Short mmCIF file of C-alpha atoms in Angstrom, two decimals:
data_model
loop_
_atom_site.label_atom_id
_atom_site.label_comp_id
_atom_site.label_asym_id
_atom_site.label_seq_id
_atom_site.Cartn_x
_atom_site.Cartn_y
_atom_site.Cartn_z
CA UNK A 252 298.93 97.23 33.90
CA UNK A 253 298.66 97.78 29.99
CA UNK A 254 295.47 99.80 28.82
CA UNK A 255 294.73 98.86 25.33
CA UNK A 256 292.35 101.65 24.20
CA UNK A 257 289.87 100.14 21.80
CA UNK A 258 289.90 99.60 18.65
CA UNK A 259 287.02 101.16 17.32
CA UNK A 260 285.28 104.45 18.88
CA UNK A 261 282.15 105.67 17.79
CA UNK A 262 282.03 108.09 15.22
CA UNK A 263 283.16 111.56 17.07
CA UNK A 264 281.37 114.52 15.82
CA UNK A 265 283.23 117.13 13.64
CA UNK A 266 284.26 119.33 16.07
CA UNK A 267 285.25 116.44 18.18
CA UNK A 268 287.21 115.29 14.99
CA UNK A 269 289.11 118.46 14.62
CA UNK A 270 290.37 118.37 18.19
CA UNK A 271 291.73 114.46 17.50
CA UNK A 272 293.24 115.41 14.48
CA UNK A 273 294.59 118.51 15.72
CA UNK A 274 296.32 116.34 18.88
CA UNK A 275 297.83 113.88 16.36
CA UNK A 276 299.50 116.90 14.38
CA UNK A 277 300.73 118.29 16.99
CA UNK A 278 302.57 115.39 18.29
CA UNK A 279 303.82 114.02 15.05
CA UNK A 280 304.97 117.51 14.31
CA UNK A 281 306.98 117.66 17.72
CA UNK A 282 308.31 114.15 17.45
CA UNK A 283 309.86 115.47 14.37
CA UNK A 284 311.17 118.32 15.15
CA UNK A 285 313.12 115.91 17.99
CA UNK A 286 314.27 113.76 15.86
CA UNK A 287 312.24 111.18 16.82
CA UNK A 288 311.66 109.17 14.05
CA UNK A 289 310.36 105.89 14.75
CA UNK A 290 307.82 108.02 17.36
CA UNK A 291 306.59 110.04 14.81
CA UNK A 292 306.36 106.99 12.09
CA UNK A 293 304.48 104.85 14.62
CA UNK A 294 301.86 108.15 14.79
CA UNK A 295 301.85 109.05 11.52
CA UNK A 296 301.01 105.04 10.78
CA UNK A 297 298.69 105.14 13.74
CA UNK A 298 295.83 108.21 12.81
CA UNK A 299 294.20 110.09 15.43
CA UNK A 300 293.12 108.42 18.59
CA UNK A 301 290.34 109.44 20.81
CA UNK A 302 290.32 109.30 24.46
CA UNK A 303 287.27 107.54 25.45
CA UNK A 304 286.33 108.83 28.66
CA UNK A 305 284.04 106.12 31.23
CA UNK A 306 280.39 106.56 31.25
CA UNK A 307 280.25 105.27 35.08
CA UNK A 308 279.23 106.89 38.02
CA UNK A 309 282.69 107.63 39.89
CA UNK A 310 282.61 104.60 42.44
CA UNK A 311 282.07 102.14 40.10
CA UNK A 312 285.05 103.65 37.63
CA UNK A 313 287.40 103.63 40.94
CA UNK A 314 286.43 99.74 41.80
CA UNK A 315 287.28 98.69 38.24
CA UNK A 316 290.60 100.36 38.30
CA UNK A 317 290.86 98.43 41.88
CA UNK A 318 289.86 95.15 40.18
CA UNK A 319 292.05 95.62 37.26
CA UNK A 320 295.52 96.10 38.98
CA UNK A 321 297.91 93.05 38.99
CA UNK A 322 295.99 91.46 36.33
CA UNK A 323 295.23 90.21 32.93
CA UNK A 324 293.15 92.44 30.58
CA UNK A 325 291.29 88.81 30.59
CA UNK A 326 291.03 88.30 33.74
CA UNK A 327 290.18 91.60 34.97
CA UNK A 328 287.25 91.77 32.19
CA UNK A 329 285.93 88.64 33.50
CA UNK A 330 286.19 89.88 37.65
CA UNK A 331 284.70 93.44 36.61
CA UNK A 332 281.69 91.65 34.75
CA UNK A 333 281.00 89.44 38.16
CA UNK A 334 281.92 92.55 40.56
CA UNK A 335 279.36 95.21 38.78
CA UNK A 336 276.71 92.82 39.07
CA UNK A 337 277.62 93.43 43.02
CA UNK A 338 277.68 96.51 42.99
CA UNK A 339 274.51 97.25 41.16
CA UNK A 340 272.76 95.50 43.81
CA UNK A 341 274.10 96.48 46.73
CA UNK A 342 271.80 97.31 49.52
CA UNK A 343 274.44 97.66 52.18
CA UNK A 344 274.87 100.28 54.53
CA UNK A 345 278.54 99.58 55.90
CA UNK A 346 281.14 96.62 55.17
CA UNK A 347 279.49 93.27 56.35
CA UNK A 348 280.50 89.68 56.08
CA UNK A 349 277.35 88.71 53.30
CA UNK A 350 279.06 91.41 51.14
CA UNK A 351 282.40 90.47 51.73
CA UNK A 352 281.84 86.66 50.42
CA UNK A 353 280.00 87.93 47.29
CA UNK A 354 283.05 89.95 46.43
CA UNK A 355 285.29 86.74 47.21
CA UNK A 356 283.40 84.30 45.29
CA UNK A 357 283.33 87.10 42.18
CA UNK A 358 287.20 86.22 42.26
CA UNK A 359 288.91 89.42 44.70
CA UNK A 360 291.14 89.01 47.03
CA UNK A 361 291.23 90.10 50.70
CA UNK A 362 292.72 93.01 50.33
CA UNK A 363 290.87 94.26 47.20
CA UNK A 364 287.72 93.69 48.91
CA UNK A 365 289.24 95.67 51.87
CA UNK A 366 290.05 98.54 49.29
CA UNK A 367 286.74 98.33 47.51
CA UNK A 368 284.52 98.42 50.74
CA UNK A 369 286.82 101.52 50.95
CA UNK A 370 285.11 102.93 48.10
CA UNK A 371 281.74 102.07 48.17
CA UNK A 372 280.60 103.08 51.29
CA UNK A 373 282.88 106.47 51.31
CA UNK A 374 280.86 109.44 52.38
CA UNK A 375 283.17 112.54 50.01
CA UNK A 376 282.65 110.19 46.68
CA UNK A 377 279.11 109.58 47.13
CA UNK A 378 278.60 112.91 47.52
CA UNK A 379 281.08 114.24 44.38
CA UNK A 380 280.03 114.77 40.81
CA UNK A 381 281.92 114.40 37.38
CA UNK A 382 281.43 118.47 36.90
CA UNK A 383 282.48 118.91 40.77
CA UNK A 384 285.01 116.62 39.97
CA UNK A 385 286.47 118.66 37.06
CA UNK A 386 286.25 121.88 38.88
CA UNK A 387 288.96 120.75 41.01
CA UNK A 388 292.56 121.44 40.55
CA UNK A 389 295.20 118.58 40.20
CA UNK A 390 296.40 118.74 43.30
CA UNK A 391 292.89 118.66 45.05
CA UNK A 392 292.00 115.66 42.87
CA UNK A 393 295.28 113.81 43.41
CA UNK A 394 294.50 115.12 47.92
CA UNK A 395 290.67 113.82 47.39
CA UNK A 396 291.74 110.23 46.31
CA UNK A 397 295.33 109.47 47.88
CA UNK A 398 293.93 109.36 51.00
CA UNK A 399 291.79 106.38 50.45
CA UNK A 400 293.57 103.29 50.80
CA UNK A 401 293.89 101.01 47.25
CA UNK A 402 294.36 104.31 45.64
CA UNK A 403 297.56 105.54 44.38
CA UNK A 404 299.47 107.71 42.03
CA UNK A 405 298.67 105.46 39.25
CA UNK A 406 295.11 104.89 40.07
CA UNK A 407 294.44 108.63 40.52
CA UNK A 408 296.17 109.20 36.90
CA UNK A 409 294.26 107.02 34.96
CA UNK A 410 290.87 108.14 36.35
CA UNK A 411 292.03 111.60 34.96
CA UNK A 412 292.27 110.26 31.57
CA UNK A 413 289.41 107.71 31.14
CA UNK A 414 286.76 109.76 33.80
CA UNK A 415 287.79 113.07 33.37
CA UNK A 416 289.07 113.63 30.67
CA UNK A 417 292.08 115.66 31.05
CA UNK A 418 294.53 116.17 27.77
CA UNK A 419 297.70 116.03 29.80
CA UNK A 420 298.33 113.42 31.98
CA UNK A 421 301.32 111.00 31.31
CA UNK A 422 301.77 108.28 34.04
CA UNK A 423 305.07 107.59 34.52
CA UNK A 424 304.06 104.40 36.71
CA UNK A 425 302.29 102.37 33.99
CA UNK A 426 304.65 99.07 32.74
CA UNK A 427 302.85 99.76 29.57
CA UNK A 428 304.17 103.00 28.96
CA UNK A 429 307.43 101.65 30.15
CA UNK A 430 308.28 98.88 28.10
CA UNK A 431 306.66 100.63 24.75
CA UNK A 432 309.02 103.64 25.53
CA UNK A 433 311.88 101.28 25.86
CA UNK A 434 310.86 99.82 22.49
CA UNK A 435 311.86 103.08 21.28
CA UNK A 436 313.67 105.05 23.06
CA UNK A 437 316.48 104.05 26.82
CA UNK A 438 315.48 103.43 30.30
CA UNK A 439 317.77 106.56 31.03
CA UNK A 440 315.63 109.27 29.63
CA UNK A 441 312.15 107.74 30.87
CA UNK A 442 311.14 110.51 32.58
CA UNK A 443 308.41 113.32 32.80
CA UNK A 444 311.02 115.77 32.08
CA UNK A 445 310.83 113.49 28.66
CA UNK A 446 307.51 113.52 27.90
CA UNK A 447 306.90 117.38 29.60
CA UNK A 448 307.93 117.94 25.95
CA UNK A 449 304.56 116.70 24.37
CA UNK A 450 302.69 118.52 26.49
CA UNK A 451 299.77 120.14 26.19
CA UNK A 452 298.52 116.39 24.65
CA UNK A 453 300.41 113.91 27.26
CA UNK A 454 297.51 111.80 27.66
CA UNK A 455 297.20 111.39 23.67
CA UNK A 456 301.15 110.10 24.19
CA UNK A 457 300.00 107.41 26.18
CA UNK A 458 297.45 106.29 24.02
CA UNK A 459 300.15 106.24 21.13
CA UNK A 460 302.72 104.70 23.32
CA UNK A 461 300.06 101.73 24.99
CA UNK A 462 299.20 101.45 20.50
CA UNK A 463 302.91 100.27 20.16
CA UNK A 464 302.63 97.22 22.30
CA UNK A 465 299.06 96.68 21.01
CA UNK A 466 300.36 96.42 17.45
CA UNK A 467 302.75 94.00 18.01
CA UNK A 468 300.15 91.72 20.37
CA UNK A 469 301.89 91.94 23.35
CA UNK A 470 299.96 90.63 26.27
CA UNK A 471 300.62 90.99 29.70
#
């Protein structure tokens, strides 16, 4: 899937600020120093980017990453809209058939309604809390969620960006990221080893990296 971040943010405050600015520094100062120079033009050209982290509750950010995988931006947009109306008025207890044929006739498929019912009615993530949620290492994060079926490696690293938050994340799974890295760089040094380089601010790469195909309207 390719996350375009948007376009326009609202307007961060000046502390905020600093820490965007101070990201986009940072990187165009180490894609220099690499030699990377159509990297560092394309930040340089692109200013600091914010990561705009989900205002959801945690179940409903998890089913949109569900709906959202193996589609359109358009398409998922249009299933999300449909699927939150669902899940907003959900009185349900457990999985059961009514359920089921609202998520089907919102446009899901079997299995994604298998994966969401998954979600929804899980006991641990009702229970969880953004601040519990940050409290927890990376590896009890990544232990909390791979265990629940729909949710992978990919899954798991995007809801650390947009939900929690964190700096440093770069998913190495993401076609996005992929074919905007091969737009300037080889295949043969895609890699975390390759992008272990701009950490602390990995997750900022991604949102400069997902910017390259956005600038040349690439759709999926």
């Amino acid at each position: 899937m390719i996350r375009r971040p948007p376009r326009s943010t609202p307007k961060p405050s000046s502390a905020a600020s600093d820490v965007y600015k101070r990201q986009h520094k940072a990187l165009y100062k180490k894609a220099r120093e690499l030699g990377y120079k159509s990297l560092a033009s394309h930040i340089k050209k692109t200013g600091p980017l914010k990561i705009t982290v989900s205002k959801m509750d945690f179940i409903p950010h998890l089913v949109k990453i569900i709906v959202g995988q193996q589609l359109s931006v358009q398409s998922a947009a249009a299933i999300w809209k449909r699927t939150e109306i669902i899940l907003k008025n959900n009185k349900y207890k457990k999985p059961n058939q009514n359920l089921d044929i609202k998520f089907k006739n919102a446009g899901l498929s079997r299995q994604k309604i298998s994966y969401i019912n998954g979600i929804i009615f899980n006991q641990d993530l009702k229970k969880t809390t953004r601040r519990k949620l940050k409290s927890l290492s990376s590896e009890e994060y990544f232990n909390l969620l791979i265990s629940i079926k729909g949710i992978g490696p990919w899954s798991i690293e995007m809801s650390r960006i947009f939900f929690i938050g964190d700096p440093d994340i770069f998913s190495i799974l993401d076609l996005g990221l992929k074919n905007a890295h091969l737009k300037l760089f080889s295949l043969k040094n895609y890699n975390q080893d390759f992008y272990y380089q701009f950490s602390p601010y990995r997750s900022y790469m991604c949102l400069f990296l997902w910017r390259v195909l956005e600038d040349e309207n690439v759709t999926i």
